[in-house]
Short mmCIF file of C-alpha atoms and ligand atoms in Angstrom, two decimals:
data_model
loop_
_atom_site.label_atom_id
_atom_site.label_comp_id
_atom_site.label_asym_id
_atom_site.label_seq_id
_atom_site.Cartn_x
_atom_site.Cartn_y
_atom_site.Cartn_z
CA MET A 1 30.87 15.80 -5.40
CA LYS A 2 28.99 12.76 -6.71
CA LYS A 3 25.34 13.26 -7.73
CA ILE A 4 22.67 11.42 -5.74
CA ARG A 5 21.36 9.00 -8.39
CA LYS A 6 20.04 6.06 -6.40
CA ALA A 7 17.48 5.72 -3.63
CA VAL A 8 16.65 2.80 -1.36
CA LEU A 9 13.02 2.29 -0.36
CA PRO A 10 12.64 -0.41 2.32
CA VAL A 11 9.23 -2.03 1.75
CA ALA A 12 9.63 -5.34 3.58
CA GLY A 13 7.83 -4.29 6.79
CA LEU A 14 4.78 -6.22 8.00
CA GLY A 15 2.53 -3.22 8.67
CA THR A 16 1.31 -4.56 12.00
CA ARG A 17 0.16 -1.10 13.15
CA VAL A 18 -2.52 -1.02 10.43
CA LEU A 19 -3.79 -4.59 10.74
CA PRO A 20 -6.16 -6.04 9.70
CA ALA A 21 -6.01 -3.87 6.52
CA THR A 22 -2.46 -5.08 5.84
CA LYS A 23 -3.19 -8.79 6.35
CA SER A 24 -3.15 -9.49 2.60
CA THR A 25 -2.19 -6.08 1.14
CA PRO A 26 1.27 -4.58 1.60
CA LYS A 27 0.90 -1.38 3.65
CA GLU A 28 2.80 0.51 0.95
CA MET A 29 0.06 -0.37 -1.56
CA MET A 30 -2.82 1.01 0.51
CA PRO A 31 -4.37 3.95 -1.34
CA VAL A 32 -4.01 7.56 -0.33
CA VAL A 33 -7.01 8.92 -2.25
CA ASP A 34 -6.48 7.12 -5.59
CA ARG A 35 -2.82 6.07 -5.63
CA PRO A 36 -0.81 3.68 -3.49
CA ALA A 37 1.05 5.47 -0.70
CA LEU A 38 4.27 4.18 -2.28
CA GLN A 39 3.66 6.09 -5.53
CA TYR A 40 3.88 9.41 -3.64
CA VAL A 41 7.28 8.42 -2.27
CA VAL A 42 8.52 7.32 -5.70
CA ASP A 43 7.34 10.68 -7.10
CA GLU A 44 9.24 12.47 -4.34
CA ALA A 45 12.41 10.58 -5.27
CA CYS A 46 11.97 11.29 -9.00
CA GLU A 47 11.36 15.00 -8.32
CA ALA A 48 14.73 15.05 -6.54
CA GLY A 49 16.49 13.69 -9.64
CA ILE A 50 16.77 10.04 -8.52
CA GLU A 51 17.47 7.79 -11.52
CA HIS A 52 17.32 4.35 -9.94
CA ILE A 53 15.17 3.02 -7.11
CA VAL A 54 16.11 -0.05 -5.10
CA PHE A 55 13.10 -1.59 -3.37
CA VAL A 56 14.04 -3.81 -0.44
CA THR A 57 11.15 -6.18 -0.42
CA GLY A 58 10.06 -9.40 1.27
CA ARG A 59 7.46 -12.17 1.28
CA ASN A 60 3.90 -11.26 0.22
CA LYS A 61 5.00 -8.03 -1.43
CA GLY A 62 4.64 -9.24 -5.03
CA SER A 63 1.94 -6.66 -5.81
CA ILE A 64 4.58 -3.92 -5.45
CA GLU A 65 6.63 -5.33 -8.34
CA ASP A 66 3.47 -5.79 -10.40
CA TYR A 67 2.37 -2.22 -9.78
CA PHE A 68 5.55 -0.88 -11.38
CA ASP A 69 5.14 -3.13 -14.43
CA ARG A 70 2.91 -3.12 -17.52
CA ALA A 71 -0.59 -4.59 -17.05
CA TYR A 72 -1.39 -5.80 -20.58
CA GLU A 73 -4.90 -7.18 -19.96
CA LEU A 74 -6.02 -4.06 -18.14
CA GLU A 75 -4.44 -1.82 -20.78
CA ALA A 76 -6.16 -3.78 -23.59
CA THR A 77 -9.52 -3.53 -21.85
CA LEU A 78 -9.16 0.21 -21.29
CA ARG A 79 -8.14 0.63 -24.94
CA ASP A 80 -11.20 -1.37 -26.14
CA ARG A 81 -13.44 0.83 -24.01
CA ASN A 82 -11.83 4.05 -25.24
CA LYS A 83 -10.77 5.03 -21.72
CA THR A 84 -7.67 6.77 -23.04
CA GLY A 85 -7.30 9.13 -20.07
CA LEU A 86 -7.02 6.23 -17.63
CA LEU A 87 -4.83 4.28 -20.02
CA ASP A 88 -2.40 7.19 -20.31
CA ARG A 89 -2.37 7.58 -16.55
CA ILE A 90 -1.44 3.98 -15.76
CA THR A 91 1.23 3.80 -18.43
CA SER A 92 2.79 7.25 -18.02
CA GLU A 93 3.55 6.75 -14.32
CA LEU A 94 5.66 3.64 -14.97
CA PRO A 95 9.36 3.91 -14.18
CA GLU A 96 11.69 3.70 -17.15
CA ALA A 97 12.78 0.14 -18.00
CA GLY A 98 15.84 -0.82 -15.98
CA SER A 99 15.48 2.00 -13.47
CA THR A 100 14.24 -0.19 -10.59
CA SER A 101 15.79 -3.09 -8.69
CA PHE A 102 14.16 -5.40 -6.20
CA VAL A 103 16.24 -7.10 -3.51
CA ARG A 104 14.86 -9.34 -0.79
CA GLN A 105 15.28 -9.00 2.94
CA GLN A 106 14.50 -12.57 4.04
CA SER A 107 14.23 -11.89 7.78
CA PRO A 108 12.88 -8.79 9.56
CA LEU A 109 16.13 -7.89 11.31
CA GLY A 110 15.63 -4.12 11.31
CA LEU A 111 15.88 -1.01 9.14
CA GLY A 112 19.68 -1.07 9.17
CA HIS A 113 19.68 -4.63 7.87
CA ALA A 114 17.12 -3.74 5.17
CA ILE A 115 19.35 -0.93 3.87
CA TRP A 116 22.40 -3.21 3.94
CA CYS A 117 20.52 -5.65 1.67
CA ALA A 118 20.80 -3.00 -1.09
CA ARG A 119 24.61 -2.67 -0.81
CA ASP A 120 25.54 -4.34 -4.10
CA VAL A 121 23.12 -2.24 -6.14
CA ILE A 122 24.23 0.97 -4.40
CA GLY A 123 27.95 0.29 -4.88
CA ASN A 124 30.35 3.11 -4.15
CA GLU A 125 28.17 6.21 -4.48
CA PRO A 126 26.21 8.39 -2.07
CA PHE A 127 22.53 7.49 -2.03
CA ALA A 128 19.16 8.47 -0.61
CA ILE A 129 16.84 6.51 1.65
CA LEU A 130 13.11 7.20 1.77
CA LEU A 131 11.01 5.33 4.33
CA PRO A 132 7.72 4.73 2.52
CA ASP A 133 5.64 4.84 5.72
CA VAL A 134 6.25 8.55 5.76
CA LEU A 135 4.58 10.78 3.17
CA VAL A 136 5.73 14.39 3.05
CA LYS A 137 3.42 16.99 1.54
CA ALA A 138 5.54 19.90 0.41
CA GLU A 139 5.77 22.53 -2.32
CA LYS A 140 9.22 21.26 -3.25
CA SER A 141 9.77 17.58 -2.48
CA CYS A 142 11.51 16.92 0.84
CA LEU A 143 14.26 14.92 -0.85
CA ALA A 144 14.78 17.70 -3.43
CA GLN A 145 15.32 20.13 -0.53
CA MET A 146 17.84 17.69 0.94
CA VAL A 147 19.70 17.33 -2.36
CA GLU A 148 20.04 21.14 -2.48
CA ALA A 149 21.46 21.11 1.05
CA TYR A 150 23.78 18.25 0.10
CA GLU A 151 25.11 20.25 -2.84
CA ARG A 152 26.01 23.02 -0.35
CA VAL A 153 27.58 21.03 2.49
CA GLY A 154 28.20 17.45 1.25
CA GLY A 155 28.63 14.59 3.72
CA ASN A 156 25.46 13.07 5.13
CA ILE A 157 22.05 14.74 5.51
CA VAL A 158 19.09 13.66 7.62
CA ALA A 159 15.62 15.29 7.44
CA VAL A 160 14.30 16.27 10.87
CA ASP A 161 11.16 17.75 12.32
CA GLU A 162 10.03 18.92 15.74
CA VAL A 163 7.82 16.54 17.67
CA PRO A 164 6.09 16.90 21.07
CA MET A 165 8.34 15.43 23.78
CA GLU A 166 5.68 12.90 24.84
CA ARG A 167 6.09 11.21 21.41
CA ILE A 168 9.86 11.56 21.05
CA SER A 169 10.72 8.00 22.16
CA SER A 170 9.03 6.56 19.03
CA TYR A 171 11.74 8.03 16.80
CA GLY A 172 15.40 8.47 16.08
CA VAL A 173 16.42 11.77 17.69
CA ILE A 174 19.32 14.06 16.79
CA ALA A 175 21.49 16.42 18.83
CA PRO A 176 22.29 19.69 17.05
CA LYS A 177 25.82 21.08 17.28
CA GLY A 178 26.17 24.83 17.44
CA ARG A 179 24.00 27.35 15.64
CA ALA A 180 21.81 26.54 12.66
CA ASP A 181 22.55 28.04 9.25
CA GLY A 182 18.96 28.74 8.18
CA ASN A 183 17.21 25.40 8.35
CA LEU A 184 20.43 23.37 8.28
CA VAL A 185 22.37 22.45 11.41
CA GLU A 186 25.38 20.23 11.97
CA MET A 187 24.74 17.27 14.24
CA SER A 188 26.82 16.01 17.15
CA ALA A 189 24.90 12.82 17.98
CA MET A 190 21.78 10.80 17.36
CA VAL A 191 20.00 8.08 19.26
CA GLU A 192 17.28 5.61 18.30
CA LYS A 193 14.08 5.65 20.37
CA PRO A 194 15.50 7.22 23.55
CA PRO A 195 13.47 7.38 26.77
CA THR A 196 11.93 10.87 26.96
CA ASP A 197 14.27 12.04 29.71
CA ARG A 198 17.34 11.01 27.68
CA ALA A 199 16.28 12.52 24.32
CA PRO A 200 18.94 15.01 23.20
CA SER A 201 16.38 17.36 21.57
CA ASN A 202 12.82 17.46 20.24
CA LEU A 203 14.05 16.86 16.67
CA LYS A 204 12.97 13.49 15.28
CA ILE A 205 14.46 11.83 12.21
CA THR A 206 11.68 11.98 9.63
CA GLY A 207 12.58 9.05 7.36
CA ARG A 208 14.60 10.76 4.62
CA TYR A 209 18.39 10.41 4.44
CA ILE A 210 21.29 11.15 2.10
CA LEU A 211 24.19 8.93 3.11
CA GLN A 212 27.69 8.15 1.95
CA PRO A 213 28.32 4.55 0.86
CA GLU A 214 30.70 3.88 3.81
CA VAL A 215 27.58 3.35 5.96
CA MET A 216 27.12 -0.04 4.24
CA LYS A 217 30.40 -1.39 5.64
CA LEU A 218 29.37 -0.27 9.14
CA LEU A 219 25.95 -1.89 8.71
CA SER A 220 27.59 -5.21 7.83
CA ASP A 221 28.73 -5.72 11.43
CA GLN A 222 26.23 -3.50 13.23
CA ALA A 223 25.01 -5.13 16.47
CA ALA A 224 21.29 -5.13 17.27
CA GLY A 225 20.15 -2.03 19.17
CA ALA A 226 16.76 -0.57 20.17
CA SER A 227 13.88 -3.11 19.91
CA GLY A 228 16.51 -5.85 19.33
CA GLU A 229 16.87 -4.72 15.68
CA ILE A 230 19.84 -3.67 13.58
CA GLN A 231 19.31 0.08 13.58
CA LEU A 232 20.36 2.47 10.81
CA THR A 233 20.71 5.19 13.46
CA ASP A 234 23.43 3.17 15.25
CA ALA A 235 25.49 2.74 12.06
CA MET A 236 25.07 6.47 11.27
CA THR A 237 26.32 7.28 14.77
CA ARG A 238 29.49 5.31 14.02
CA LEU A 239 29.86 7.00 10.62
CA MET A 240 29.61 10.39 12.35
CA LYS A 241 33.07 9.75 13.84
CA GLN A 242 34.52 9.91 10.31
CA GLN A 243 32.17 12.18 8.35
CA THR A 244 29.92 15.20 8.82
CA PHE A 245 26.19 14.91 9.36
CA HIS A 246 23.75 17.79 8.90
CA ALA A 247 20.09 17.86 9.89
CA LEU A 248 17.67 19.66 7.57
CA LYS A 249 14.42 21.07 8.91
CA TYR A 250 12.57 20.79 5.63
CA ASP A 251 9.53 22.81 4.58
CA GLY A 252 6.51 20.52 4.51
CA GLN A 253 4.26 18.28 6.55
CA ASP A 254 4.91 14.58 7.20
CA TYR A 255 2.26 11.89 7.65
CA ASP A 256 3.05 8.51 9.19
CA CYS A 257 1.04 6.11 7.02
CA GLY A 258 2.34 3.21 9.10
CA SER A 259 -0.18 4.18 11.80
CA LYS A 260 -3.97 4.21 11.57
CA TYR A 261 -4.36 7.87 12.43
CA GLY A 262 -1.43 9.04 10.28
CA TYR A 263 -2.85 7.14 7.31
CA PHE A 264 -6.24 8.73 7.82
CA GLU A 265 -4.61 12.18 8.14
CA ALA A 266 -2.68 11.64 4.88
CA ASN A 267 -5.89 10.74 3.07
CA VAL A 268 -7.61 13.90 4.27
CA ALA A 269 -4.59 16.12 3.52
CA PHE A 270 -4.16 14.80 -0.02
CA ALA A 271 -7.93 14.66 -0.70
CA ILE A 272 -8.53 18.36 -0.04
CA ASP A 273 -5.99 19.30 -2.74
CA HIS A 274 -6.95 16.60 -5.21
CA PRO A 275 -7.89 17.95 -8.66
CA GLU A 276 -10.98 15.68 -8.98
CA ILE A 277 -12.39 15.51 -5.47
CA GLY A 278 -10.71 18.40 -3.65
CA GLU A 279 -13.69 20.73 -3.71
CA GLU A 280 -16.11 18.06 -2.46
CA ALA A 281 -13.65 16.94 0.22
CA ARG A 282 -13.30 20.51 1.53
CA ALA A 283 -17.09 20.93 1.54
CA LEU A 284 -17.47 17.64 3.45
CA LEU A 285 -15.01 18.78 6.11
CA LYS A 286 -16.92 22.04 6.53
CA ARG A 287 -20.24 20.17 6.84
CA LEU A 288 -18.79 17.78 9.44
CA GLN A 289 -17.41 20.70 11.41
CA GLN A 290 -20.83 22.36 11.53
CA ALA A 291 -22.70 19.13 12.42
C1 G1P B 1 12.43 4.53 11.73
C2 G1P B 1 13.81 5.03 12.13
C3 G1P B 1 13.68 6.23 13.06
C4 G1P B 1 12.85 7.32 12.40
C5 G1P B 1 11.48 6.74 11.96
C6 G1P B 1 10.71 7.78 11.15
O1 G1P B 1 11.79 3.99 12.86
O2 G1P B 1 14.53 3.99 12.75
O3 G1P B 1 14.96 6.75 13.38
O4 G1P B 1 12.66 8.40 13.29
O5 G1P B 1 11.64 5.56 11.16
O6 G1P B 1 9.41 7.34 10.88
P1 G1P B 1 10.50 3.01 12.77
O7 G1P B 1 9.32 3.90 12.56
O8 G1P B 1 10.74 2.09 11.61
O9 G1P B 1 10.44 2.31 14.07
#
């Protein structure tokens, strides 16, 4: 079984659900407490043993590349001012040289198309996908849990979570096949953004995947589906005819930072555990509750 070494992070999206904040700032760079949302997702990938990250980027996303690079002027200024703690922080979180790639998705044709843009860098090995809109707060990173499951059952793994039926049509939805083995269940089908009455379950796809490279070939001729976009879910459905798919109900809580409320929720959830401001944040919440 080949190790999962590479991850694709599609960061080309426009972030229309959080306008106007995203008018001139990529949504992935908006801070959750004191770090860009994207850094949490990169950390999750690294914790799962990922060695190379492929960012699928687009116009006006230059600040993402800059964030994962040295910032000599800033570093020099911090050094002159003896701010060694901050200096260490901004340099120690940098990815190792050569461990990131940036490919462009020139037109917003859908998630499936974005993933396909990474095909040459992925090559012929299984890989992970992390949708950076979704932050998962968990003891053990969501992707690390998926890698463990992958080492047990192989094939393709999709992270899922229960969602109230009135919100199900905003997501990809899976159909479980047979009985679950703990938190892992084989899948028999999946569908992108079904109408509520046609949803095969209340299990949404959370935005974390481990896929075999054959999905790239299917994506190359995938027709547009839901919302007129080339959907990853549709290509996975075709791959399911040849390979197994398991759904993992991971331990943890997801936050959809692509929406105003989800972004706010993520900030609160990460603030209350933050080493510097956690105590104050918890006290503030208590005060607001009593007011
Ligand atoms: C994408 C996927 C969908 C998944 C969702 C998770 O949809 O296509 O299957 O459930 O992410 O956030 P999007 O939110 O890009 O419309």
